[in-house]
Short mmCIF file of C-alpha atoms and ligand atoms in Angstrom, two decimals:
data_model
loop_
_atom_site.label_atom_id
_atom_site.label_comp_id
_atom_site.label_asym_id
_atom_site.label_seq_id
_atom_site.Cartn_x
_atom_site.Cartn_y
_atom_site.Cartn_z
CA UNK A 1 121.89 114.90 39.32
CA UNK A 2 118.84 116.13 36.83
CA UNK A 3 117.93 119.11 36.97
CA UNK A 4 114.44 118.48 37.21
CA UNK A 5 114.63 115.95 40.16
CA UNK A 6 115.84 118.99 42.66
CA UNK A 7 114.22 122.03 41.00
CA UNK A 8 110.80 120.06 40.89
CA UNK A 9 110.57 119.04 44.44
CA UNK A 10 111.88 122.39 45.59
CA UNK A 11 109.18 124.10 43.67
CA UNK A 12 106.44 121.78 45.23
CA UNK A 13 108.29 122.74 48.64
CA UNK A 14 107.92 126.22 47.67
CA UNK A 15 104.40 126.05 46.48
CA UNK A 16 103.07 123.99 49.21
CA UNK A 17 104.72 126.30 51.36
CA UNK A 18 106.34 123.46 53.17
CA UNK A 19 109.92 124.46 53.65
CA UNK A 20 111.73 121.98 56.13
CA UNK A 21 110.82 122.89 59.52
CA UNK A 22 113.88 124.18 61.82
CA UNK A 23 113.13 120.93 64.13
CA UNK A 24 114.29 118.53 61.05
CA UNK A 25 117.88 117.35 61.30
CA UNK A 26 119.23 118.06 57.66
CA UNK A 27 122.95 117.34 57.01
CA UNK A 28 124.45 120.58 55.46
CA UNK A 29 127.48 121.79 55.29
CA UNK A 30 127.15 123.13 59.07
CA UNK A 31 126.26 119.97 60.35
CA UNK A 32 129.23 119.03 62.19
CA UNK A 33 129.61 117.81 65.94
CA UNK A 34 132.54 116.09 67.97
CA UNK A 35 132.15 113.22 70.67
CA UNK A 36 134.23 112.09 73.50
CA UNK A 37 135.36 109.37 76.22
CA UNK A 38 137.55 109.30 78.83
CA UNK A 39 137.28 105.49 80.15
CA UNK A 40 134.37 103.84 81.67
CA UNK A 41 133.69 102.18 84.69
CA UNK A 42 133.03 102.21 88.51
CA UNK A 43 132.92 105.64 88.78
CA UNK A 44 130.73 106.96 91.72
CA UNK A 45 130.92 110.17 93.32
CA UNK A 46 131.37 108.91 97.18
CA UNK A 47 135.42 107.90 95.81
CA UNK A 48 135.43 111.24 93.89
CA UNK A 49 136.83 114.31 95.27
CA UNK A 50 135.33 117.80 94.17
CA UNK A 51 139.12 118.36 92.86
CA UNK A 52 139.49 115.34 90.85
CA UNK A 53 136.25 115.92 89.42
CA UNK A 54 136.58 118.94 88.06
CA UNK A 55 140.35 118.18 86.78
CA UNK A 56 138.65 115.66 84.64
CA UNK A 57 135.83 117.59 83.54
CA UNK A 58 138.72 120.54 82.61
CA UNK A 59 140.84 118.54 80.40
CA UNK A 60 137.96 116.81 78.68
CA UNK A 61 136.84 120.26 78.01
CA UNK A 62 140.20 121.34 76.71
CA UNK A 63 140.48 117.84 74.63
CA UNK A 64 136.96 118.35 73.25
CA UNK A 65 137.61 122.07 72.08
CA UNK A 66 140.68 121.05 70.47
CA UNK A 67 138.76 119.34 68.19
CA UNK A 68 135.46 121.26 67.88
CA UNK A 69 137.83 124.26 66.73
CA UNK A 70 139.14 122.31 64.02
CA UNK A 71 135.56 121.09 62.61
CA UNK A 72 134.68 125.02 63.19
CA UNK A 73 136.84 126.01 60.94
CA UNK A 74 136.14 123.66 58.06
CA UNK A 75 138.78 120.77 59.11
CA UNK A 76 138.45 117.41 58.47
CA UNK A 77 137.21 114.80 61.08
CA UNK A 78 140.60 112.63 60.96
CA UNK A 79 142.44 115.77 61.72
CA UNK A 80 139.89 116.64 64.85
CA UNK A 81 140.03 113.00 65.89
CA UNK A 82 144.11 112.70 66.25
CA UNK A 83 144.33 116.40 67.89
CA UNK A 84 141.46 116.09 70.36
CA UNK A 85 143.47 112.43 71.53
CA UNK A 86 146.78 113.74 71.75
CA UNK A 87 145.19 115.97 74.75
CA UNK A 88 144.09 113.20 76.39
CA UNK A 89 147.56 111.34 75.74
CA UNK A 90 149.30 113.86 77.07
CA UNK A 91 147.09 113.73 80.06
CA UNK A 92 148.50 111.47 83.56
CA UNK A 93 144.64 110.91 84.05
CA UNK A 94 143.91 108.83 81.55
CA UNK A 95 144.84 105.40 80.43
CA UNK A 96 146.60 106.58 77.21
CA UNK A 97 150.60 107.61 76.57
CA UNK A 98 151.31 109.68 79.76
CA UNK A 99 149.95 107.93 82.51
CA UNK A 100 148.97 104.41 81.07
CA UNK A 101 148.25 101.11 83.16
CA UNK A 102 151.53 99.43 83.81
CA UNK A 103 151.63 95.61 82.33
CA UNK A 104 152.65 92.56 85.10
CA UNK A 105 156.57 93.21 83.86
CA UNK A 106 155.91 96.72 84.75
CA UNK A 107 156.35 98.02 81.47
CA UNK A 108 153.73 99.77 79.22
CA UNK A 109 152.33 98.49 76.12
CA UNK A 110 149.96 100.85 74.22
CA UNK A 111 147.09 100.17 72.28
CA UNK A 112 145.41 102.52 69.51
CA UNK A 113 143.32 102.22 65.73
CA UNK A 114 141.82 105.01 63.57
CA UNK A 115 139.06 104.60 60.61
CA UNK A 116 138.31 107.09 57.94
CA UNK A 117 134.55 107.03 57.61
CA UNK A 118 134.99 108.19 54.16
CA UNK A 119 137.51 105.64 52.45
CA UNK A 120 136.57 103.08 54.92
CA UNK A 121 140.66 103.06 55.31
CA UNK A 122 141.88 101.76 58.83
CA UNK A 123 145.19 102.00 61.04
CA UNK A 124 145.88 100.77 64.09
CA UNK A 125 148.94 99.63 66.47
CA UNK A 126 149.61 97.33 69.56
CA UNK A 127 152.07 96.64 72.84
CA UNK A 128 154.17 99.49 71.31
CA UNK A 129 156.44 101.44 74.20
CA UNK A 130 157.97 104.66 72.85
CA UNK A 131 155.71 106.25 70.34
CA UNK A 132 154.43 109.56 72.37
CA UNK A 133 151.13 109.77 70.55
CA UNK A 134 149.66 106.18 69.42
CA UNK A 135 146.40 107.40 67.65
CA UNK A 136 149.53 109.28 65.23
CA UNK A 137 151.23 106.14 64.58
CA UNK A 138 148.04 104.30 64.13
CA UNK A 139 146.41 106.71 61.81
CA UNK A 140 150.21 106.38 60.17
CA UNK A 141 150.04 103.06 59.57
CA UNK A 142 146.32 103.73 57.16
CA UNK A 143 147.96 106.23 55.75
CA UNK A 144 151.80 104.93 54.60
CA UNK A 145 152.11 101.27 54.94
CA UNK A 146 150.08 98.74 52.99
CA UNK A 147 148.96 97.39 56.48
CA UNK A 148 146.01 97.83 58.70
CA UNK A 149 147.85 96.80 61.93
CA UNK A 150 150.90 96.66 63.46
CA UNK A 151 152.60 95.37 66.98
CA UNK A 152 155.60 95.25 69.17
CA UNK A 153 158.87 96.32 67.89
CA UNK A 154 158.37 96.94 64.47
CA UNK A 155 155.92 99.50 65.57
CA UNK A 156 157.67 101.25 67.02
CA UNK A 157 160.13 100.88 64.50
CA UNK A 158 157.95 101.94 61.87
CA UNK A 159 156.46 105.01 63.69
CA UNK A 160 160.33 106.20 64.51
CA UNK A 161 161.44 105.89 60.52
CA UNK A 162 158.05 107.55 59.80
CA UNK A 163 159.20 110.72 61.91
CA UNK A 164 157.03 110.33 64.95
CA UNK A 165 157.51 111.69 68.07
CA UNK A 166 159.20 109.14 70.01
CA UNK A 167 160.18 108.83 74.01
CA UNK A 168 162.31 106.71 76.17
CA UNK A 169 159.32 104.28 77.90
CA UNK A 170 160.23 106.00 81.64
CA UNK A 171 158.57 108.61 79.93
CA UNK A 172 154.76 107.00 80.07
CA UNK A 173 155.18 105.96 84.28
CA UNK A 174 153.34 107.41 87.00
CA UNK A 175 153.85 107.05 90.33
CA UNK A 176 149.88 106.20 90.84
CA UNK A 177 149.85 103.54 88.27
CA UNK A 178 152.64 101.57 89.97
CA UNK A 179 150.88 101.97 93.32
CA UNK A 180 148.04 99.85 91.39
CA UNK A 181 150.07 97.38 89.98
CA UNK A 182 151.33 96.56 93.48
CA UNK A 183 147.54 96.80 94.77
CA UNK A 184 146.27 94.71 91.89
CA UNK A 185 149.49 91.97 92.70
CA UNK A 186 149.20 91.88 95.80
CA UNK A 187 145.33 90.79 95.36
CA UNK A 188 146.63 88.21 92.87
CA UNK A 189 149.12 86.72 95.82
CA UNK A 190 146.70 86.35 98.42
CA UNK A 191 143.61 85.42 96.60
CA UNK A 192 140.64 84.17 97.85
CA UNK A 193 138.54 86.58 99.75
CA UNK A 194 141.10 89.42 99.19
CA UNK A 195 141.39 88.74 95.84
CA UNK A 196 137.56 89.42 95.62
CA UNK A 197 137.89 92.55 97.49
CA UNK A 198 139.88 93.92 95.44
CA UNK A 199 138.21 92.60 92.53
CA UNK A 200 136.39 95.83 91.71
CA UNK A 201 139.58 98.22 92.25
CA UNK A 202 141.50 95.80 90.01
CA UNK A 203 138.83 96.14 87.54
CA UNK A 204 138.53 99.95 88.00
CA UNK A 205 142.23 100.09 86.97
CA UNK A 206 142.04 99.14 83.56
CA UNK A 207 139.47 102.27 82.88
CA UNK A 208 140.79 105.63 80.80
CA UNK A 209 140.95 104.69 78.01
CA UNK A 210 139.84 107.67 75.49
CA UNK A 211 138.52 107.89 72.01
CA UNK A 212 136.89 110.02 69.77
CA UNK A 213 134.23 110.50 66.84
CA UNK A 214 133.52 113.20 64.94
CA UNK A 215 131.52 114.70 61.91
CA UNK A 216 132.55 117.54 59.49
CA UNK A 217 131.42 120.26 57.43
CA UNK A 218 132.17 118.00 54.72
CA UNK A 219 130.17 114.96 56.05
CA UNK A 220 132.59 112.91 56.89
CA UNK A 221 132.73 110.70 59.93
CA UNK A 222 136.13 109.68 61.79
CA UNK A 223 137.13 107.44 64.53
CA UNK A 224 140.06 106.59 66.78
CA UNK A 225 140.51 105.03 70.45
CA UNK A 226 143.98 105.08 72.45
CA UNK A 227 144.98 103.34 75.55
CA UNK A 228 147.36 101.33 77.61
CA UNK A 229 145.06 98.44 77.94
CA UNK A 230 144.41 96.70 81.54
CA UNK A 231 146.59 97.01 84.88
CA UNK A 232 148.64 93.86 85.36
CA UNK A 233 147.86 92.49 81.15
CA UNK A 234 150.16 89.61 80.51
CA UNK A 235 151.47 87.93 77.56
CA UNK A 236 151.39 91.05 75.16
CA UNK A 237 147.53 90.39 75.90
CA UNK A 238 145.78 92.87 73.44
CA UNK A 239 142.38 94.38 73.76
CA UNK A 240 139.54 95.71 71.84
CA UNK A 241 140.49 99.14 71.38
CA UNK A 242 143.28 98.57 68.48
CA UNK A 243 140.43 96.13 67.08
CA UNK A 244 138.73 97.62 63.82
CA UNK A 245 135.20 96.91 64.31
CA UNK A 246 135.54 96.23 68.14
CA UNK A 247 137.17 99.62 69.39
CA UNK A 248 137.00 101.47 66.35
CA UNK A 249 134.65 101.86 63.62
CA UNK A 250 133.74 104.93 61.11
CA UNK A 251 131.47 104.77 57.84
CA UNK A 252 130.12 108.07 56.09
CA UNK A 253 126.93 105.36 55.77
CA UNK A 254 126.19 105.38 59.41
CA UNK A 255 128.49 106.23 62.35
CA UNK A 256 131.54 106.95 63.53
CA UNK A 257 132.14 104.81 67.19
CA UNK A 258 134.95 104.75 69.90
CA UNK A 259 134.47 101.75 72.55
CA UNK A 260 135.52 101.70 75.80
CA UNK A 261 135.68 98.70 78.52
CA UNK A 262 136.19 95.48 79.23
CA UNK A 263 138.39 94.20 75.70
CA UNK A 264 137.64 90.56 75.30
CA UNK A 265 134.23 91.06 75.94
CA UNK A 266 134.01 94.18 73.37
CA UNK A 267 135.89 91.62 71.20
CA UNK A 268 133.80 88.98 71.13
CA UNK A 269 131.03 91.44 70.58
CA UNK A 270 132.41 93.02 67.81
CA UNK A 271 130.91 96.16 69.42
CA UNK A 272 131.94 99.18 66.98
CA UNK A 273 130.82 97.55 63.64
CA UNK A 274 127.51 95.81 65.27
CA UNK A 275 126.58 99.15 66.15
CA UNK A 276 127.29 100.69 62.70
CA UNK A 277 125.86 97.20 61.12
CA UNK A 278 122.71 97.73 63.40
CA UNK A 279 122.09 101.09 61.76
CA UNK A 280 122.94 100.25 58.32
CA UNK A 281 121.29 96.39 58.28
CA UNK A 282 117.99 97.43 60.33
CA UNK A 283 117.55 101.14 59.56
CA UNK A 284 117.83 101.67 63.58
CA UNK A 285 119.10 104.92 65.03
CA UNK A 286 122.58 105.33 66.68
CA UNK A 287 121.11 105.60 70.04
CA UNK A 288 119.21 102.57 69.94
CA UNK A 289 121.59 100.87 68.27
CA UNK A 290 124.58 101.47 70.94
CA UNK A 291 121.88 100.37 73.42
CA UNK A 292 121.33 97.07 72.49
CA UNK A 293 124.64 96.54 71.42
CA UNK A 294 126.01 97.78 75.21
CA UNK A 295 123.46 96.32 77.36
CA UNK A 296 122.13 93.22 75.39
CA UNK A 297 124.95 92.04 74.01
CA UNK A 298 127.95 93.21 75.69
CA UNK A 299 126.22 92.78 79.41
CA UNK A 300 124.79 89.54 78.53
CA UNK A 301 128.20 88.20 78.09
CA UNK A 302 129.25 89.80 81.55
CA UNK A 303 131.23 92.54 80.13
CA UNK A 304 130.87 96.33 81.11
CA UNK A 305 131.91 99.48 79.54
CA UNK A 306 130.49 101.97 76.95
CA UNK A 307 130.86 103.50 73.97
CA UNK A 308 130.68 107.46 72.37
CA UNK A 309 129.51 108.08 68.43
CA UNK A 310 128.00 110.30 66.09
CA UNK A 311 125.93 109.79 62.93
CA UNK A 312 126.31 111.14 59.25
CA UNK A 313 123.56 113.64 60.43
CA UNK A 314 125.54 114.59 63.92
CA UNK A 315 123.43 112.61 66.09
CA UNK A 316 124.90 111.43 68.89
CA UNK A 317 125.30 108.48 71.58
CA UNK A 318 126.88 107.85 75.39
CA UNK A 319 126.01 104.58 76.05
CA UNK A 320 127.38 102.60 78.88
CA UNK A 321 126.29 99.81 81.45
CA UNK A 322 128.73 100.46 84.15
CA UNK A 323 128.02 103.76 86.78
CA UNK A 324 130.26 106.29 84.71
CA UNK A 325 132.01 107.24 81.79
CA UNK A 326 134.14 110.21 81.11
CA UNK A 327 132.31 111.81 78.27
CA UNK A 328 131.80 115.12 75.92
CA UNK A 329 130.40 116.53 73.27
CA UNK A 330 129.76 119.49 71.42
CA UNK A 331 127.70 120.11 68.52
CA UNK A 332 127.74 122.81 65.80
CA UNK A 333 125.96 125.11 67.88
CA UNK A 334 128.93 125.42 69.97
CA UNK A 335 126.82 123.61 73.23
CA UNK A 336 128.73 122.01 75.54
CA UNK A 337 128.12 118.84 77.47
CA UNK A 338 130.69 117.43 80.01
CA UNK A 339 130.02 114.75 81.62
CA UNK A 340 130.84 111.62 84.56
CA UNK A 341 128.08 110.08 85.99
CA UNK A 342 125.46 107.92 84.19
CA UNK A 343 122.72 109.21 85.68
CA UNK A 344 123.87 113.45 84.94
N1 LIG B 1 139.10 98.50 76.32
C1 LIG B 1 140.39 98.62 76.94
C2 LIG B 1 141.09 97.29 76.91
O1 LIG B 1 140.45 96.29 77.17
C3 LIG B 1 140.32 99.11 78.34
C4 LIG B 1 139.32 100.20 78.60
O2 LIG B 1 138.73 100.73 77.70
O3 LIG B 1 139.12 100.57 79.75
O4 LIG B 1 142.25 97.25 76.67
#
């Protein structure tokens, strides 16, 4: 950069005594913030009891710090991204490693991606079984393998020879996740009526899925999303959140997003990127951006769920069209906000 083109409109600043005013949003080097999901969906307080509530609201906040301590302290995004996820991983009450949906065979396939907002690299993995911590393997894949994806076995393969963590597949089953694959099969054998009835617990299953995007001191935007995809999935089906540009999306030019929801309808809506292309195409903000992109184009098609971001400037969204999502964030004040409902 000239000299001259920052000293000269400093001095103007200076003379015109028209420093930036504390209310502007300038991206320095503390600018930094960290956003959160848990899973979207049906979620209304009459099924929720005080106790389940606030375990949620615990281990988000435990997730969420995870990360916001690492952007505190000058880390990179990527590295608050994977830590902040392996909380919720590790976590029976969410639909990622420990606890995920079980698949009609009653196995469990997970699902994860990861984008660098800076290089624009990607990872991501699908319908793997033993890799403890998917958003690892996926970010794994960007960073030693020529690839942006990989599925199935060699997955799992390539996660194992790459030093991962890896577990025996019992390791991923709960006890409440198999009571829902019965629920959500026993529906299926009736159907009809029944099948209707249960229509909204079978869709409530699939939620808990979690992600994450964050911002660091160094301005660069990360995000990665991590689940075990719907109760009952058949067929290896795959969903949006190992999608780049559906689940995932993170450029230093925009946004970083994580998606949450129903897949093939966050697929076909290419929901990360449009957000992200929204911003970057039509000079929109993130907010207004995930709003169109949730409730225009995603509800339009019949699809439900929501997404969490945050800009190059630490702007955030929580944007969903269903009655809850599992969210956080903290920016680099250090303020907290956990939340469940939509309208909190
Ligand atoms: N999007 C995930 C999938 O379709 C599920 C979810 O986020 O709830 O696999």
């Amino acid at each position: 950069m000239q000299i001259k083109n920052f000293v000269f409109p400093f001095l103007m600043m200076v003379m015109l005594g028209c420093a930036p005013s504390k209310k502007e949003k300038i991206t320095t080097s503390e600018t930094f913030g960290i956003v959160i999901h848990g899973g979207a969906g049906t979620l209304l307080r009459k099924n929720m009891t005080p106790e389940k509530e606030a375990a949620y609201r615990e281990k988000l906040t435990e997730a969420i710090q995870v990360g916001y301590e690492i952007l505190k302290n000058g880390g990179s995004s990527q590295e608050a991204v994977e830590k902040t996820i392996h909380v919720m991983e590790d976590s029976p009450l969410f639909n990622a490693g420990k606890g995920a949906v079980l698949t009609a065979e009653e196995t469990i396939e997970l699902d994860a991606s990861f984008m660098n907002g800076e290089t624009l690299d990607a990872g991501a993995i699908a319908g793997v079984r033993t890799i403890k911590h998917p958003i690892s393997a996926a970010i794994k894949v960007m960073e030693s393998s020529s690839h942006v994806m990989l599925s199935g076995q060699g997955a799992d393969q390539f996660a194992a020879e790459q030093g991962l963590e890896i577990v025996a597949p019992e390791y991923f089953y709960t006890e409440q996740r198999k009571e829902a694959l019965n629920r959500v099969k026993e529906a299926e054998r009736k159907g009809g009526e029944s099948a209707s009835l249960e229509q909204e617990f079978l869709k409530n299953q699939r939620y808990g899925t979690v992600g994450c995007a964050a911002l660091d001191k160094n301005g660069n935007l990360s995000a990665g999303t991590s689940t075990g995809g719907m109760t009952n999935k058949k067929w290896n089906r795959i969903g949006d959140a190992p999608i780049i540009g559906a689940g995932t999306y993170a450029n230093n030019a925009t946004c970083a997003i994580s998606a949450t929801g129903w897949g093939e309808f966050f697929i076909r809506s290419v929901v990360a990127h449009d957000i992200s292309a929204l911003m970057e195409y039509k000079g929109l903000s993130i907010q207004e951006a995930a709003r169109i992109v949730i409730h225009e184009k995603v509800a339009k098609l019949g699809g439900d769920g929501g997404v969490v971001g945050i800009d190059h400037q630490g702007n955030v969204a929580m944007e969903m069209n269903t009655p809850g999502m599992y969210r956080a964030h903290i920016n680099s004040m250090g303020n907290l906000t956990v939340k469940i409902y939509k309208d909190e």
